[in-house]
Amino acid sequence: MDLAADYFARHQSADGYWRDFQTLAGESTEWVTGYCAAILAHLRLAPEPLERATRALVGSARRNGGWGYHAGVPTDADSTAYVLHFLGTRLPHHAVVTSGLDSLVRAQAPATGGVPTYCSAAPIRQFMGLPDHFEIQGWCSPHVEVTAAAGLAFAQSSNHAAHASRAWSFLASRQRGDGLWHSYWWNTPLYPTSLACRLGLALGAIPAVRRAAASVAAWQAREGGFGLRAGDPPCPFATALAVQVLRSAGAHDGALARGCRWLADHQQPDGAWDSEPVLCIPHPERLEPGPGDPWRVDALGTGVVLRDQHRLYTTATCVAALGTEPVA
């Protein structure tokens, strides 16, 4: 863990942010920093970098209470949820946390509990320079991974238990027959499944979590790692997510131990783990993109799948998996 913490300390920018994922909009700051910082804080790693990250994120809260991909992009529920995973435990009574939770409440559909990435099309359409008639419903519809991330932010707050339960109701309705969840923004069902299992565990939905874990355990390769999909070659990102699912279920101890050993064995000498193209940016009009779509790898624009070129997101996910609790 210390080697990974050193990697994060070395790769933090002077402004307190961690940056990753090169897109047409640039690199992410607020979203990536919230994700990485929540994990490091949970495991009590890198205290000085976390102080800098706290100042950066508190200072970048928007008037509507949210955070975005970076300061130049409109706020979104996913980025806001991950920042709240970090600040919600570090500064639970701070005004920016209260405002952030209020923004997630406004984003959640009262009837279904689902949460879209962008609850309003106008700001992101304007940012992208799209005409009013251009369809953007794919990005503005409820997403499993975003709903789960928001649900976990709600679950941290004693005043938002009902919103966390609504988020779980949405997730329960979307669990597939194989026990997993479909992803909109990621090149693997393991990402939303790991988040959904964390929320299910927090709310006592153990049977649903164990169904997911049983399916994930069957993916394990002989050497102990997991692929992005069943039968794919093992990679660190997928293995870390699978380990988190197994740990959430409190079952499959042998598979869990083998997965952890595989991860430990594949940490690089600099403290990081190798990354793969995992983040999908679908065409905004697409409601249900999938692995069969013609994704362009490590390209700019939409219809692309990207790696975290600085390996921070992957490394944070691996650190989370090797911790003692199922974290972000």
Short mmCIF file of C-alpha atoms in Angstrom, two decimals:
data_model
loop_
_atom_site.label_atom_id
_atom_site.label_comp_id
_atom_site.label_asym_id
_atom_site.label_seq_id
_atom_site.Cartn_x
_atom_site.Cartn_y
_atom_site.Cartn_z
CA MET A 1 0.00 0.00 0.00
CA ASP A 2 2.83 2.42 0.79
CA LEU A 3 4.24 2.02 -2.72
CA ALA A 4 0.87 2.90 -4.23
CA ALA A 5 0.47 5.85 -1.85
CA ASP A 6 3.84 7.16 -3.01
CA TYR A 7 2.66 6.87 -6.61
CA PHE A 8 -0.35 9.05 -5.84
CA ALA A 9 1.79 11.59 -4.02
CA ARG A 10 4.13 11.86 -7.00
CA HIS A 11 1.32 12.21 -9.52
CA GLN A 12 -0.78 14.82 -7.74
CA SER A 13 -0.79 18.18 -9.51
CA ALA A 14 0.24 21.33 -7.67
CA ASP A 15 -3.41 22.45 -7.56
CA GLY A 16 -4.37 19.38 -5.49
CA TYR A 17 -6.04 17.42 -8.27
CA TRP A 18 -5.32 14.03 -9.74
CA ARG A 19 -5.83 13.99 -13.51
CA ASP A 20 -6.66 11.09 -15.81
CA PHE A 21 -8.55 10.00 -18.95
CA GLN A 22 -7.71 12.19 -21.94
CA THR A 23 -10.94 13.09 -23.74
CA LEU A 24 -12.00 15.74 -26.22
CA ALA A 25 -12.86 17.86 -23.15
CA GLY A 26 -9.37 17.33 -21.67
CA GLU A 27 -8.41 15.36 -18.59
CA SER A 28 -10.71 14.88 -15.63
CA THR A 29 -9.89 16.64 -12.36
CA GLU A 30 -12.91 16.74 -10.02
CA TRP A 31 -14.32 13.30 -10.86
CA VAL A 32 -10.98 11.46 -10.81
CA THR A 33 -9.85 13.27 -7.67
CA GLY A 34 -13.05 12.44 -5.82
CA TYR A 35 -12.76 8.78 -6.77
CA CYS A 36 -9.09 8.41 -5.86
CA ALA A 37 -9.29 10.52 -2.70
CA ALA A 38 -12.24 8.56 -1.29
CA ILE A 39 -10.26 5.34 -1.53
CA LEU A 40 -7.04 6.77 -0.11
CA ALA A 41 -8.94 8.40 2.76
CA HIS A 42 -10.80 5.19 3.61
CA LEU A 43 -7.51 3.34 3.89
CA ARG A 44 -5.79 6.27 5.66
CA LEU A 45 -3.14 6.65 3.01
CA ALA A 46 -1.40 9.81 1.73
CA PRO A 47 -2.62 12.31 4.36
CA GLU A 48 -0.85 15.36 2.93
CA PRO A 49 -2.09 14.79 -0.64
CA LEU A 50 -5.58 14.30 0.77
CA GLU A 51 -5.42 17.70 2.49
CA ARG A 52 -4.57 19.29 -0.86
CA ALA A 53 -7.36 17.37 -2.58
CA THR A 54 -9.83 18.51 0.09
CA ARG A 55 -8.98 22.17 -0.47
CA ALA A 56 -9.24 21.77 -4.23
CA LEU A 57 -12.64 20.07 -4.17
CA VAL A 58 -14.18 22.34 -1.54
CA GLY A 59 -13.02 25.31 -3.60
CA SER A 60 -14.43 23.94 -6.86
CA ALA A 61 -18.02 23.28 -5.69
CA ARG A 62 -20.45 24.95 -8.11
CA ARG A 63 -23.39 27.18 -7.29
CA ASN A 64 -25.82 24.35 -8.04
CA GLY A 65 -24.09 22.17 -5.46
CA GLY A 66 -22.40 19.75 -7.81
CA TRP A 67 -19.07 18.89 -9.37
CA GLY A 68 -18.16 17.87 -12.91
CA TYR A 69 -15.60 16.11 -15.04
CA HIS A 70 -13.49 19.22 -14.59
CA ALA A 71 -14.21 22.88 -13.84
CA GLY A 72 -15.07 23.69 -17.46
CA VAL A 73 -17.68 20.93 -17.90
CA PRO A 74 -21.25 21.14 -16.52
CA THR A 75 -21.89 19.31 -13.29
CA ASP A 76 -22.98 15.68 -13.37
CA ALA A 77 -24.35 13.29 -10.76
CA ASP A 78 -21.51 10.80 -11.12
CA SER A 79 -18.72 13.28 -10.38
CA THR A 80 -20.80 14.82 -7.59
CA ALA A 81 -21.38 11.43 -5.97
CA TYR A 82 -17.67 10.53 -5.98
CA VAL A 83 -16.64 13.86 -4.51
CA LEU A 84 -19.25 13.29 -1.79
CA HIS A 85 -17.86 9.80 -1.11
CA PHE A 86 -14.71 11.67 -0.09
CA LEU A 87 -15.93 14.93 1.46
CA GLY A 88 -19.02 13.34 3.00
CA THR A 89 -16.91 11.39 5.48
CA ARG A 90 -14.11 13.95 5.80
CA LEU A 91 -16.29 17.06 6.24
CA PRO A 92 -19.79 15.65 6.86
CA HIS A 93 -21.29 18.92 8.13
CA HIS A 94 -19.69 21.26 5.62
CA ALA A 95 -22.01 23.41 3.53
CA VAL A 96 -20.61 22.01 0.25
CA VAL A 97 -21.57 18.48 1.34
CA THR A 98 -25.11 19.57 2.18
CA SER A 99 -25.42 21.35 -1.16
CA GLY A 100 -23.96 18.37 -2.99
CA LEU A 101 -26.47 15.99 -1.46
CA ASP A 102 -29.28 18.40 -2.35
CA SER A 103 -28.11 18.35 -5.96
CA LEU A 104 -28.23 14.55 -6.02
CA VAL A 105 -31.73 14.60 -4.53
CA ARG A 106 -32.85 16.90 -7.35
CA ALA A 107 -31.29 14.52 -9.91
CA GLN A 108 -33.00 11.38 -8.57
CA ALA A 109 -36.29 10.40 -10.20
CA PRO A 110 -38.87 10.20 -7.37
CA ALA A 111 -40.84 7.40 -9.02
CA THR A 112 -38.03 5.01 -9.94
CA GLY A 113 -35.04 6.11 -7.82
CA GLY A 114 -32.80 6.21 -10.89
CA VAL A 115 -30.18 8.90 -11.34
CA PRO A 116 -28.94 10.11 -14.75
CA THR A 117 -25.45 11.40 -15.40
CA TYR A 118 -26.83 14.74 -16.59
CA CYS A 119 -30.25 15.61 -15.22
CA SER A 120 -30.62 18.49 -17.69
CA ALA A 121 -29.67 18.29 -21.35
CA ALA A 122 -29.25 22.01 -21.99
CA PRO A 123 -25.92 22.65 -20.20
CA ILE A 124 -24.05 19.67 -21.64
CA ARG A 125 -25.57 20.26 -25.09
CA GLN A 126 -24.35 23.85 -24.97
CA PHE A 127 -20.90 22.77 -23.76
CA MET A 128 -20.59 20.35 -26.68
CA GLY A 129 -21.88 22.90 -29.18
CA LEU A 130 -24.77 20.69 -30.28
CA PRO A 131 -27.93 22.07 -31.93
CA ASP A 132 -31.18 21.96 -29.99
CA HIS A 133 -32.62 19.21 -32.19
CA PHE A 134 -29.69 16.85 -31.51
CA GLU A 135 -30.80 13.95 -29.33
CA ILE A 136 -28.86 13.50 -26.09
CA GLN A 137 -31.21 11.22 -24.19
CA GLY A 138 -28.56 8.54 -23.68
CA TRP A 139 -26.53 10.74 -21.36
CA CYS A 140 -29.63 12.11 -19.63
CA SER A 141 -31.32 8.80 -18.80
CA PRO A 142 -30.85 6.97 -15.48
CA HIS A 143 -27.69 4.86 -15.40
CA VAL A 144 -26.99 1.92 -13.12
CA GLU A 145 -23.46 2.95 -12.16
CA VAL A 146 -24.47 6.56 -11.52
CA THR A 147 -27.50 5.52 -9.45
CA ALA A 148 -25.33 3.20 -7.37
CA ALA A 149 -22.69 5.89 -6.80
CA ALA A 150 -25.40 8.36 -5.77
CA GLY A 151 -27.00 5.74 -3.53
CA LEU A 152 -23.71 5.24 -1.72
CA ALA A 153 -23.41 8.99 -1.19
CA PHE A 154 -26.95 9.00 0.23
CA ALA A 155 -26.16 6.01 2.44
CA GLN A 156 -23.34 7.96 4.12
CA SER A 157 -25.87 10.55 5.32
CA SER A 158 -28.31 9.73 8.10
CA ASN A 159 -30.76 12.22 6.58
CA HIS A 160 -30.90 10.52 3.18
CA ALA A 161 -31.74 6.89 3.98
CA ALA A 162 -34.95 7.05 1.95
CA HIS A 163 -33.04 8.25 -1.12
CA ALA A 164 -30.51 5.43 -0.71
CA SER A 165 -33.41 2.93 -0.55
CA ARG A 166 -34.95 4.40 -3.70
CA ALA A 167 -31.62 4.04 -5.48
CA TRP A 168 -31.48 0.40 -4.46
CA SER A 169 -35.03 -0.17 -5.71
CA PHE A 170 -33.92 1.05 -9.13
CA LEU A 171 -30.86 -1.20 -9.04
CA ALA A 172 -32.86 -4.22 -7.92
CA SER A 173 -35.16 -3.75 -10.91
CA ARG A 174 -32.14 -3.70 -13.25
CA GLN A 175 -30.25 -6.74 -11.95
CA ARG A 176 -29.81 -9.16 -14.84
CA GLY A 177 -30.66 -12.83 -14.83
CA ASP A 178 -26.99 -13.70 -14.36
CA GLY A 179 -26.88 -11.52 -11.22
CA LEU A 180 -24.80 -8.74 -12.79
CA TRP A 181 -25.66 -5.20 -13.90
CA HIS A 182 -25.22 -3.63 -17.34
CA SER A 183 -22.91 -0.63 -17.65
CA TYR A 184 -23.47 2.47 -19.75
CA TRP A 185 -20.10 4.17 -19.26
CA TRP A 186 -17.74 1.22 -18.75
CA ASN A 187 -16.44 -1.63 -20.87
CA THR A 188 -17.37 -4.25 -18.27
CA PRO A 189 -20.40 -5.14 -16.14
CA LEU A 190 -18.05 -5.55 -13.20
CA TYR A 191 -17.92 -1.79 -12.59
CA PRO A 192 -21.65 -1.22 -11.93
CA THR A 193 -21.87 -4.62 -10.27
CA SER A 194 -19.19 -3.72 -7.73
CA LEU A 195 -20.99 -0.47 -6.87
CA ALA A 196 -24.41 -2.11 -6.71
CA CYS A 197 -23.04 -4.80 -4.41
CA ARG A 198 -21.60 -2.19 -2.08
CA LEU A 199 -24.96 -0.46 -1.81
CA GLY A 200 -26.80 -3.76 -1.50
CA LEU A 201 -24.49 -4.76 1.34
CA ALA A 202 -25.03 -1.43 3.10
CA LEU A 203 -28.81 -1.83 2.88
CA GLY A 204 -28.95 -5.52 3.76
CA ALA A 205 -29.85 -6.87 0.31
CA ILE A 206 -27.55 -9.85 0.77
CA PRO A 207 -29.27 -12.36 -1.58
CA ALA A 208 -28.84 -9.99 -4.55
CA VAL A 209 -25.19 -9.45 -3.67
CA ARG A 210 -24.54 -13.16 -3.40
CA ARG A 211 -26.18 -13.84 -6.77
CA ALA A 212 -23.77 -11.36 -8.32
CA ALA A 213 -20.78 -12.85 -6.52
CA ALA A 214 -21.61 -16.38 -7.64
CA SER A 215 -21.65 -15.26 -11.26
CA VAL A 216 -18.42 -13.27 -10.89
CA ALA A 217 -16.60 -16.15 -9.19
CA ALA A 218 -17.26 -18.33 -12.24
CA TRP A 219 -15.27 -15.86 -14.39
CA GLN A 220 -12.02 -16.40 -12.54
CA ALA A 221 -9.11 -17.53 -14.68
CA ARG A 222 -6.89 -20.38 -13.56
CA GLU A 223 -4.11 -18.00 -12.53
CA GLY A 224 -6.49 -16.05 -10.25
CA GLY A 225 -7.28 -12.91 -12.24
CA PHE A 226 -10.49 -11.81 -13.93
CA GLY A 227 -11.21 -10.37 -17.38
CA LEU A 228 -13.47 -7.49 -18.31
CA ARG A 229 -16.00 -10.09 -19.48
CA ALA A 230 -16.24 -13.83 -19.00
CA GLY A 231 -13.44 -15.53 -20.92
CA ASP A 232 -11.38 -12.36 -21.46
CA PRO A 233 -7.71 -12.31 -20.41
CA PRO A 234 -7.22 -11.15 -16.81
CA CYS A 235 -6.40 -7.50 -16.21
CA PRO A 236 -5.89 -5.49 -13.01
CA PHE A 237 -8.98 -3.27 -13.33
CA ALA A 238 -11.38 -6.18 -13.82
CA THR A 239 -9.69 -8.27 -11.14
CA ALA A 240 -9.93 -5.43 -8.62
CA LEU A 241 -13.64 -4.96 -9.32
CA ALA A 242 -14.29 -8.70 -9.08
CA VAL A 243 -12.46 -8.86 -5.76
CA GLN A 244 -14.67 -6.07 -4.42
CA VAL A 245 -17.80 -7.97 -5.46
CA LEU A 246 -16.58 -11.16 -3.77
CA ARG A 247 -15.68 -9.28 -0.61
CA SER A 248 -19.09 -7.60 -0.51
CA ALA A 249 -20.76 -11.02 -0.59
CA GLY A 250 -18.67 -12.40 2.25
CA ALA A 251 -18.34 -15.63 0.28
CA HIS A 252 -16.04 -17.44 -2.16
CA ASP A 253 -13.03 -17.02 0.13
CA GLY A 254 -10.76 -19.12 -2.08
CA ALA A 255 -11.56 -17.08 -5.18
CA LEU A 256 -11.13 -13.89 -3.20
CA ALA A 257 -7.70 -14.91 -1.92
CA ARG A 258 -6.53 -15.95 -5.39
CA GLY A 259 -7.75 -12.68 -6.86
CA CYS A 260 -5.92 -10.66 -4.23
CA ARG A 261 -2.72 -12.61 -4.82
CA TRP A 262 -3.00 -12.03 -8.57
CA LEU A 263 -3.39 -8.30 -7.98
CA ALA A 264 -0.45 -8.14 -5.58
CA ASP A 265 1.72 -10.03 -8.05
CA HIS A 266 0.86 -7.61 -10.88
CA GLN A 267 1.66 -4.35 -9.11
CA GLN A 268 4.40 -2.58 -11.05
CA PRO A 269 7.69 -1.45 -9.45
CA ASP A 270 6.54 2.19 -9.52
CA GLY A 271 3.54 1.32 -7.30
CA ALA A 272 0.85 1.45 -10.00
CA TRP A 273 -1.02 -1.19 -12.01
CA ASP A 274 -1.25 -1.36 -15.80
CA SER A 275 -4.40 0.05 -17.36
CA GLU A 276 -6.71 -1.09 -20.16
CA PRO A 277 -9.25 0.77 -22.33
CA VAL A 278 -12.23 0.68 -19.96
CA LEU A 279 -14.08 4.02 -19.97
CA CYS A 280 -16.70 4.24 -22.71
CA ILE A 281 -18.00 7.54 -24.08
CA PRO A 282 -21.08 6.49 -26.05
CA HIS A 283 -22.70 8.63 -28.69
CA PRO A 284 -25.05 10.78 -26.55
CA GLU A 285 -28.17 9.66 -28.42
CA ARG A 286 -27.47 5.96 -27.71
CA LEU A 287 -29.63 4.58 -24.90
CA GLU A 288 -28.12 1.08 -24.74
CA PRO A 289 -24.54 0.90 -26.06
CA GLY A 290 -22.80 -2.44 -25.79
CA PRO A 291 -19.53 -4.29 -26.37
CA GLY A 292 -20.61 -5.11 -29.91
CA ASP A 293 -20.64 -1.43 -30.90
CA PRO A 294 -17.72 -0.23 -33.10
CA TRP A 295 -15.76 1.46 -30.33
CA ARG A 296 -12.65 3.43 -31.32
CA VAL A 297 -9.86 2.77 -28.82
CA ASP A 298 -8.01 5.67 -27.13
CA ALA A 299 -9.45 8.16 -29.61
CA LEU A 300 -11.12 11.53 -29.09
CA GLY A 301 -14.82 12.21 -29.45
CA THR A 302 -17.77 9.88 -28.81
CA GLY A 303 -18.12 6.21 -29.59
CA VAL A 304 -14.73 5.66 -27.97
CA VAL A 305 -13.26 3.56 -25.17
CA LEU A 306 -10.33 4.99 -23.21
CA ARG A 307 -7.64 3.92 -20.79
CA ASP A 308 -6.56 6.02 -17.81
CA GLN A 309 -3.21 6.99 -19.27
CA HIS A 310 -1.75 8.00 -15.90
CA ARG A 311 -3.03 4.71 -14.39
CA LEU A 312 -4.48 6.54 -11.39
CA TYR A 313 -8.07 5.31 -11.69
CA THR A 314 -6.94 1.72 -12.16
CA THR A 315 -4.44 1.95 -9.32
CA ALA A 316 -7.03 3.41 -6.96
CA THR A 317 -9.40 0.57 -7.85
CA CYS A 318 -6.69 -1.99 -7.12
CA VAL A 319 -5.82 -0.32 -3.82
CA ALA A 320 -9.50 -0.44 -2.87
CA ALA A 321 -9.66 -4.14 -3.68
CA LEU A 322 -6.64 -4.94 -1.54
CA GLY A 323 -8.03 -2.99 1.42
CA THR A 324 -9.97 -4.64 4.23
CA GLU A 325 -13.38 -3.21 3.31
CA PRO A 326 -15.32 -2.90 0.01
CA VAL A 327 -14.68 0.73 -0.92
CA ALA A 328 -15.23 2.92 -3.99
#
